[in-house]
Short mmCIF file of N, CA and C in Angstrom, two decimals:
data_model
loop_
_atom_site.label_atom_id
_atom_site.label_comp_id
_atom_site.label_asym_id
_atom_site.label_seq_id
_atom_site.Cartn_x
_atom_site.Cartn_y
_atom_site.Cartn_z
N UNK A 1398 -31.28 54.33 -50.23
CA UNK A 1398 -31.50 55.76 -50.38
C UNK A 1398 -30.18 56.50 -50.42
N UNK A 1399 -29.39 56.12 -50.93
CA UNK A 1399 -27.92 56.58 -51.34
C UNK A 1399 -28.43 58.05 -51.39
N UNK A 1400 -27.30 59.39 -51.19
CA UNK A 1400 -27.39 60.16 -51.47
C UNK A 1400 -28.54 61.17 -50.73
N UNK A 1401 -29.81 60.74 -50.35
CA UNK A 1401 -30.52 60.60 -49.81
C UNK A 1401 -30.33 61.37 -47.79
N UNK A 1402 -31.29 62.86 -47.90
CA UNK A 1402 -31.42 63.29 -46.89
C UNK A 1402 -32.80 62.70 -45.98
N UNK A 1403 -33.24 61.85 -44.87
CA UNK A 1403 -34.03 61.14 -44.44
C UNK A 1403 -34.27 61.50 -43.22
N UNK A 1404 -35.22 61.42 -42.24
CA UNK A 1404 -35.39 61.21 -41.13
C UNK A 1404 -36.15 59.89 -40.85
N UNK A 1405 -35.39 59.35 -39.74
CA UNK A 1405 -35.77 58.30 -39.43
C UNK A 1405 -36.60 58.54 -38.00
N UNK A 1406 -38.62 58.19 -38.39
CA UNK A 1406 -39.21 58.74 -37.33
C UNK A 1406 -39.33 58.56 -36.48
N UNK A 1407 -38.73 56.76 -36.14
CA UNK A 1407 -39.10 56.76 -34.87
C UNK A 1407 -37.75 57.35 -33.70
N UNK A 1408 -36.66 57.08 -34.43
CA UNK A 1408 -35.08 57.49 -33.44
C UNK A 1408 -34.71 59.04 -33.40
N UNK A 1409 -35.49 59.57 -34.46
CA UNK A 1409 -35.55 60.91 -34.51
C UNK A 1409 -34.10 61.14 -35.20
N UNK A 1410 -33.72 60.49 -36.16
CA UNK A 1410 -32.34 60.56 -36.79
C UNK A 1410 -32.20 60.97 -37.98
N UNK A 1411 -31.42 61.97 -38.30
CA UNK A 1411 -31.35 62.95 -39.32
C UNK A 1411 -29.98 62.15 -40.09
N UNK A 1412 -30.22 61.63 -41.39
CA UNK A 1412 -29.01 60.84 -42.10
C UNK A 1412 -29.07 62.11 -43.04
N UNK A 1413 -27.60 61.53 -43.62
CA UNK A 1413 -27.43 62.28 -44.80
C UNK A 1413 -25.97 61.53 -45.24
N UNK A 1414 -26.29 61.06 -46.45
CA UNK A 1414 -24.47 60.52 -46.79
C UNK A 1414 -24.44 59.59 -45.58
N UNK A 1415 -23.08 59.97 -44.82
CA UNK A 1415 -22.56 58.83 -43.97
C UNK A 1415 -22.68 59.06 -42.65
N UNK A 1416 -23.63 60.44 -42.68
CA UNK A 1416 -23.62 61.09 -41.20
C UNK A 1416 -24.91 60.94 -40.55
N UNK A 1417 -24.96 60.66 -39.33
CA UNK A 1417 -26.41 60.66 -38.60
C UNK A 1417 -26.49 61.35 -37.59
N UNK A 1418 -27.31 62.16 -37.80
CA UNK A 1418 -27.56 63.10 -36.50
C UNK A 1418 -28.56 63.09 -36.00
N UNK A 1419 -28.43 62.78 -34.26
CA UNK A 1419 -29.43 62.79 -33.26
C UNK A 1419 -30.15 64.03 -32.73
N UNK A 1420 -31.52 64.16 -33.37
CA UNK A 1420 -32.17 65.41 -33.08
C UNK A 1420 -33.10 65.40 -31.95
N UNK A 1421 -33.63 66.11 -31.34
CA UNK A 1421 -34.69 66.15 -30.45
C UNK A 1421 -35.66 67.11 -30.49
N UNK A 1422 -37.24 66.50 -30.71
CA UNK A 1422 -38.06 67.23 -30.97
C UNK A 1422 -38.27 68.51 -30.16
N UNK A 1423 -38.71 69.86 -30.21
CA UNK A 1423 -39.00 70.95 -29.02
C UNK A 1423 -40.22 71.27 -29.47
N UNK A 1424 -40.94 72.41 -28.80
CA UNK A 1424 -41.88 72.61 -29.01
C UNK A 1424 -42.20 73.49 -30.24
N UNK A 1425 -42.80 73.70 -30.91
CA UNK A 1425 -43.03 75.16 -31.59
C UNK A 1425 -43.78 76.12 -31.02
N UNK A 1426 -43.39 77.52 -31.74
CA UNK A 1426 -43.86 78.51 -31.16
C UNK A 1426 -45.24 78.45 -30.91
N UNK A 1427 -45.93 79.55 -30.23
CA UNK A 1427 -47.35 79.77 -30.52
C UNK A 1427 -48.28 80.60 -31.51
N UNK A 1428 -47.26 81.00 -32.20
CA UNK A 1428 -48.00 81.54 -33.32
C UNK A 1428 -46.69 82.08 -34.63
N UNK A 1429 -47.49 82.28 -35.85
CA UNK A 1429 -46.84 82.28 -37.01
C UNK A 1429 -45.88 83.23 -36.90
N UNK A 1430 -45.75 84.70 -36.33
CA UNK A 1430 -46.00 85.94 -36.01
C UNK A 1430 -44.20 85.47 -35.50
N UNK A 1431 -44.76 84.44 -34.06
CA UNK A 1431 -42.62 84.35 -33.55
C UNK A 1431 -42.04 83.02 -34.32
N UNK A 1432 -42.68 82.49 -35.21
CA UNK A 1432 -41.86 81.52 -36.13
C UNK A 1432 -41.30 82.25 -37.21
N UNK A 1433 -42.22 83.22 -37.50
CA UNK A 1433 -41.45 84.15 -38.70
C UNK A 1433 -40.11 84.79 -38.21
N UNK A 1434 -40.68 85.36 -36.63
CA UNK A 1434 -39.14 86.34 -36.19
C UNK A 1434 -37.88 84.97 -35.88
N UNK A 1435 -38.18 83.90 -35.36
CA UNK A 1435 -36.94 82.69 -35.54
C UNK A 1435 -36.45 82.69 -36.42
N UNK A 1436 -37.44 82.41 -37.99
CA UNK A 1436 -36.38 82.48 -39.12
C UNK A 1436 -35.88 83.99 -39.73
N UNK A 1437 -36.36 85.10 -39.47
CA UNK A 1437 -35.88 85.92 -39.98
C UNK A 1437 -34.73 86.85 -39.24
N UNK A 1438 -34.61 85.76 -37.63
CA UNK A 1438 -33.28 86.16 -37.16
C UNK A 1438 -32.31 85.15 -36.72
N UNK A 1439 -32.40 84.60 -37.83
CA UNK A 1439 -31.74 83.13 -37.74
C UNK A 1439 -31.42 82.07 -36.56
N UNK A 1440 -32.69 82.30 -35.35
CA UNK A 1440 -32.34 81.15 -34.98
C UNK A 1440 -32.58 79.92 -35.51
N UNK A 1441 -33.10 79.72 -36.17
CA UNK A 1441 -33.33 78.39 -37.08
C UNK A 1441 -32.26 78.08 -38.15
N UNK A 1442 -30.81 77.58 -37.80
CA UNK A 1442 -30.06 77.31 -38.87
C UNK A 1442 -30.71 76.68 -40.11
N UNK A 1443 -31.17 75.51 -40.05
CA UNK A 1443 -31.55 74.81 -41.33
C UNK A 1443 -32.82 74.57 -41.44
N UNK A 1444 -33.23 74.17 -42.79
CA UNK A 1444 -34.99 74.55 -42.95
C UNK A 1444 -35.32 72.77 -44.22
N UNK A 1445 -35.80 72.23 -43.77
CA UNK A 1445 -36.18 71.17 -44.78
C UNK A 1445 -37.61 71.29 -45.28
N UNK A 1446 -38.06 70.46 -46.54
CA UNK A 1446 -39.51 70.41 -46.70
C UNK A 1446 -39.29 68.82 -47.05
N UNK A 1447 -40.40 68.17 -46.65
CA UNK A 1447 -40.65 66.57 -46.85
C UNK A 1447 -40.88 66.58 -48.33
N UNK A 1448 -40.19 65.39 -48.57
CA UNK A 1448 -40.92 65.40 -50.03
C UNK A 1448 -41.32 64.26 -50.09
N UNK A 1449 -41.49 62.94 -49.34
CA UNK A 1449 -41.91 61.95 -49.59
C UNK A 1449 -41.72 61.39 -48.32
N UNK A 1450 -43.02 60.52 -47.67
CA UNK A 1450 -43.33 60.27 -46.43
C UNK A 1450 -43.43 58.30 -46.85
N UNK A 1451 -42.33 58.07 -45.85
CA UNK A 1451 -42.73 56.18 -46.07
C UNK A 1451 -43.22 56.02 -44.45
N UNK A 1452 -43.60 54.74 -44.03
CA UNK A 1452 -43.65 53.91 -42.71
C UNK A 1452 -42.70 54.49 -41.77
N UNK A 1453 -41.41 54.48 -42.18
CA UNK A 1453 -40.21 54.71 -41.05
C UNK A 1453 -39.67 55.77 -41.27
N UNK A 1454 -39.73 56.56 -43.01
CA UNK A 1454 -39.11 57.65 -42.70
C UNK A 1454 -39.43 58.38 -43.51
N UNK A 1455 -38.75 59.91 -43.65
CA UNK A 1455 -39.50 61.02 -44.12
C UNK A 1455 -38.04 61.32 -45.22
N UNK A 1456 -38.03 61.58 -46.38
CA UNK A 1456 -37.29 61.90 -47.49
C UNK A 1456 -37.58 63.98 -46.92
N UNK A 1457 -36.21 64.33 -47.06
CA UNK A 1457 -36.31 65.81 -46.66
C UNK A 1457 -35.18 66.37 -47.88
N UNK A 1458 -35.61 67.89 -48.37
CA UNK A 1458 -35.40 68.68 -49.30
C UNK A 1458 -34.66 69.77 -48.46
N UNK A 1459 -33.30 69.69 -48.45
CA UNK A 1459 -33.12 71.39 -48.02
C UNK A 1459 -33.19 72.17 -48.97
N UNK A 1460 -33.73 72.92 -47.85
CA UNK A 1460 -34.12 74.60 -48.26
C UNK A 1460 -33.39 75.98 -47.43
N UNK A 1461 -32.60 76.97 -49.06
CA UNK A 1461 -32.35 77.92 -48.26
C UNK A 1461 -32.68 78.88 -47.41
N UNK A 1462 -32.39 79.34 -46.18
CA UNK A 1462 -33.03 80.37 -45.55
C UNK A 1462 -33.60 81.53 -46.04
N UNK A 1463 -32.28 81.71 -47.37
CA UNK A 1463 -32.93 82.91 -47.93
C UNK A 1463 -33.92 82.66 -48.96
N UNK A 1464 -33.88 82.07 -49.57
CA UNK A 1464 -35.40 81.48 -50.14
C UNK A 1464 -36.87 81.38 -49.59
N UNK A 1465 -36.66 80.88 -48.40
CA UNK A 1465 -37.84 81.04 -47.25
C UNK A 1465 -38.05 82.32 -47.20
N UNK A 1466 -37.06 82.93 -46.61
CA UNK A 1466 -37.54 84.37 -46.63
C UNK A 1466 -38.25 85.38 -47.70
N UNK A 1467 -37.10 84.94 -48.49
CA UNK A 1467 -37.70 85.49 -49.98
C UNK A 1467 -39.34 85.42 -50.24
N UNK A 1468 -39.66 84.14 -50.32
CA UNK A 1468 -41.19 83.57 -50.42
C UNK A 1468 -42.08 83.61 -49.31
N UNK A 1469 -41.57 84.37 -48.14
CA UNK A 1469 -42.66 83.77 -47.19
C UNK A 1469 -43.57 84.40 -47.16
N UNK A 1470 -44.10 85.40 -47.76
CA UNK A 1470 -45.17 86.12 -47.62
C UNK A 1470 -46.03 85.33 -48.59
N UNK A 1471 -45.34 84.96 -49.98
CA UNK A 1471 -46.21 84.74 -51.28
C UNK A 1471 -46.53 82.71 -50.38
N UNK A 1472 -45.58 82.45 -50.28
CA UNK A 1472 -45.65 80.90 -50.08
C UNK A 1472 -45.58 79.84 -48.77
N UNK A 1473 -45.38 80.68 -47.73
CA UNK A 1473 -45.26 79.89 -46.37
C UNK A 1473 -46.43 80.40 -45.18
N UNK A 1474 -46.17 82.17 -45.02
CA UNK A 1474 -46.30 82.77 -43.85
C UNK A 1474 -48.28 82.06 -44.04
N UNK A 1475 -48.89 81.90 -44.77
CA UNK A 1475 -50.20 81.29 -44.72
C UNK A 1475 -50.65 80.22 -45.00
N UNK A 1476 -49.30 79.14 -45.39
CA UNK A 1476 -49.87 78.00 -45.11
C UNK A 1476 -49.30 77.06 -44.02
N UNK A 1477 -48.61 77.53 -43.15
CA UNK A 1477 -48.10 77.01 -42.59
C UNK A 1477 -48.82 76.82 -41.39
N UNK A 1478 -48.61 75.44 -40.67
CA UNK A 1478 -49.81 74.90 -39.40
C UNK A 1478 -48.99 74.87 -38.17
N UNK A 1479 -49.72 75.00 -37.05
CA UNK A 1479 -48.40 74.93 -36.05
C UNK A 1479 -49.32 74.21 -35.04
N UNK A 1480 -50.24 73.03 -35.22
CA UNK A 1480 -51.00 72.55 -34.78
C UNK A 1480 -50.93 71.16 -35.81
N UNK A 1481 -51.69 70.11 -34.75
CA UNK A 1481 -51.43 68.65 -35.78
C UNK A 1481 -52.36 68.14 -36.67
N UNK A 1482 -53.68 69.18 -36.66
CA UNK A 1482 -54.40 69.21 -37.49
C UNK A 1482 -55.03 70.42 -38.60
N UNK A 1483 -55.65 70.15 -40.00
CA UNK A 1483 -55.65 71.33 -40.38
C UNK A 1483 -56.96 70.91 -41.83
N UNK A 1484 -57.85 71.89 -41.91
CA UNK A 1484 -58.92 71.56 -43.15
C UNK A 1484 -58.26 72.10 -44.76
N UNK A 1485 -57.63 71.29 -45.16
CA UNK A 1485 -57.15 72.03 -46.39
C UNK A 1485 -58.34 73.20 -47.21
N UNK A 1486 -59.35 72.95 -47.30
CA UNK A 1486 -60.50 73.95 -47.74
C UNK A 1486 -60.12 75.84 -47.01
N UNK A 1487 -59.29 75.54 -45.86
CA UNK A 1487 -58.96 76.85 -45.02
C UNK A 1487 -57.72 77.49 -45.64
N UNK A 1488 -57.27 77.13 -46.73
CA UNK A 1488 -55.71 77.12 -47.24
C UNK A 1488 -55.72 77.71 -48.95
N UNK A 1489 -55.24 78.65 -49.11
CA UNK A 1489 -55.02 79.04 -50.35
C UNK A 1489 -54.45 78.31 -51.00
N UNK A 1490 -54.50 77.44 -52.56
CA UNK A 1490 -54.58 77.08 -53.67
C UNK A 1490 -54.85 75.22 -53.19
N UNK A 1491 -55.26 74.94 -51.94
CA UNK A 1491 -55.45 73.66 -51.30
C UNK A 1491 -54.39 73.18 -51.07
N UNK A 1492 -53.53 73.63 -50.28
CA UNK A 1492 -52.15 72.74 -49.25
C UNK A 1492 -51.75 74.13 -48.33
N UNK A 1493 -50.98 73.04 -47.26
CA UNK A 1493 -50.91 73.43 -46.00
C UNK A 1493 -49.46 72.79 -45.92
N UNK A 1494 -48.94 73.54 -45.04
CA UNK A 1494 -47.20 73.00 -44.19
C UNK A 1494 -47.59 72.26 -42.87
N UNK A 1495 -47.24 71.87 -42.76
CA UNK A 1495 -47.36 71.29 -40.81
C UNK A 1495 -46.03 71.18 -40.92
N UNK A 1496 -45.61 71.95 -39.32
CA UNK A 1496 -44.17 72.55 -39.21
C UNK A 1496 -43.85 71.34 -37.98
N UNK A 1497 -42.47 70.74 -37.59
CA UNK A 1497 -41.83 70.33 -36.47
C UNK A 1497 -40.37 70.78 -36.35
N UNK A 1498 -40.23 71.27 -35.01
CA UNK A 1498 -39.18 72.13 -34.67
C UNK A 1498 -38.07 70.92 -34.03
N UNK A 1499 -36.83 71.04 -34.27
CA UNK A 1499 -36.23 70.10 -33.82
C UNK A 1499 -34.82 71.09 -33.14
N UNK A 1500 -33.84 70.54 -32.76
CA UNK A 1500 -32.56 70.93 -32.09
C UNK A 1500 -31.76 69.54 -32.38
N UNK A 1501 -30.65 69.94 -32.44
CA UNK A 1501 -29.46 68.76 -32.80
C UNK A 1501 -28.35 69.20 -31.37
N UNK A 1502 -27.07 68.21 -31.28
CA UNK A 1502 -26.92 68.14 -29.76
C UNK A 1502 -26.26 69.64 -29.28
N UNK A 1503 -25.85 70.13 -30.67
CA UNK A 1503 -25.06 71.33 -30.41
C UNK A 1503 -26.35 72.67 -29.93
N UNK A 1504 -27.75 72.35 -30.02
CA UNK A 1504 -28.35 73.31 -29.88
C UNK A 1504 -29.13 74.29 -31.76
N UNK A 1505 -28.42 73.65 -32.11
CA UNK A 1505 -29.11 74.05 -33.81
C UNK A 1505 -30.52 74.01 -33.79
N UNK A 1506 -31.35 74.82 -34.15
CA UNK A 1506 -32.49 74.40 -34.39
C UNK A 1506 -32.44 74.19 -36.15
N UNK A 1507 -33.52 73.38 -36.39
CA UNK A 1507 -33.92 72.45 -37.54
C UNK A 1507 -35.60 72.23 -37.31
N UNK A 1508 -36.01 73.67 -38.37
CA UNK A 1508 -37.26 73.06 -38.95
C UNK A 1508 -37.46 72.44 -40.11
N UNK A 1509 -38.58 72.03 -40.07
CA UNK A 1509 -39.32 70.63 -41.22
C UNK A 1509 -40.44 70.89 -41.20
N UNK A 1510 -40.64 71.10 -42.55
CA UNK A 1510 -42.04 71.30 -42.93
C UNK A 1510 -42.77 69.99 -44.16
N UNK A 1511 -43.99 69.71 -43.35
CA UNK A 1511 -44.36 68.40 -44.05
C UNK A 1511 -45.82 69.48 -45.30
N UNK A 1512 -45.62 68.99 -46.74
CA UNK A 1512 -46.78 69.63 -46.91
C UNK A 1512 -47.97 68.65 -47.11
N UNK A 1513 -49.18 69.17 -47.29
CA UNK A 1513 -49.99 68.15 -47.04
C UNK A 1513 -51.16 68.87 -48.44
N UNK A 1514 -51.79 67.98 -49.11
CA UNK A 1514 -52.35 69.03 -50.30
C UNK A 1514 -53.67 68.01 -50.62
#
């Protein structure tokens, strides 16, 4: 996976190139309402979306903050899950995000959004 941004699920390890970074899962908020105010006051440095899910690891897409923002009304703020389950039938055009909040050692937060369709 040269080139290749990954998480590795079970060590919780964020590769990229030649670098690996040790993340640790936290909780997410309790509702959409203070995930929106995280990213729209940047505590959330970096923002990924999965784009391809194997056995051991998750292929991740960064995404700009301001892009998120840009779209979140038209494309996130309602599909996004903050729970580990979800009925796609409840979801406008049939897909959903399921979000996991992470921190790296410096304290960064790093969300990831898996979509599911």
């Amino acid at each position: 996976m040269k080139n290749s941004i990954y998480l590795e699920k079970e060590s919780n390890l964020l590769c990229a190139e030649a670098s690996r970074i040790q993340l640790k899962m936290i909780h997410l908020p309790d509702s959409i309402r203070e995930l929106e105010r995280m990213i729209f006051s940047d505590q959330i440095q970096t923002l990924y979306i999965s784009t391809y899910q194997m056995k051991d690891r998750d292929l991740l897409e960064p995404q700009a903050i301001s892009n998120i923002r840009s779209q979140w009304n038209e494309s996130f703020r309602t599909h996004i899950v903050l729970s580990d389950e979800a009925d796609l039938d409840d979801f406008e055009n049939g897909y959903c995000l399921f979000a996991e909040l992470f921190h790296d050692l410096q304290k960064n937060m790093i969300l990831i959004l898996y979509q599911a369709h």
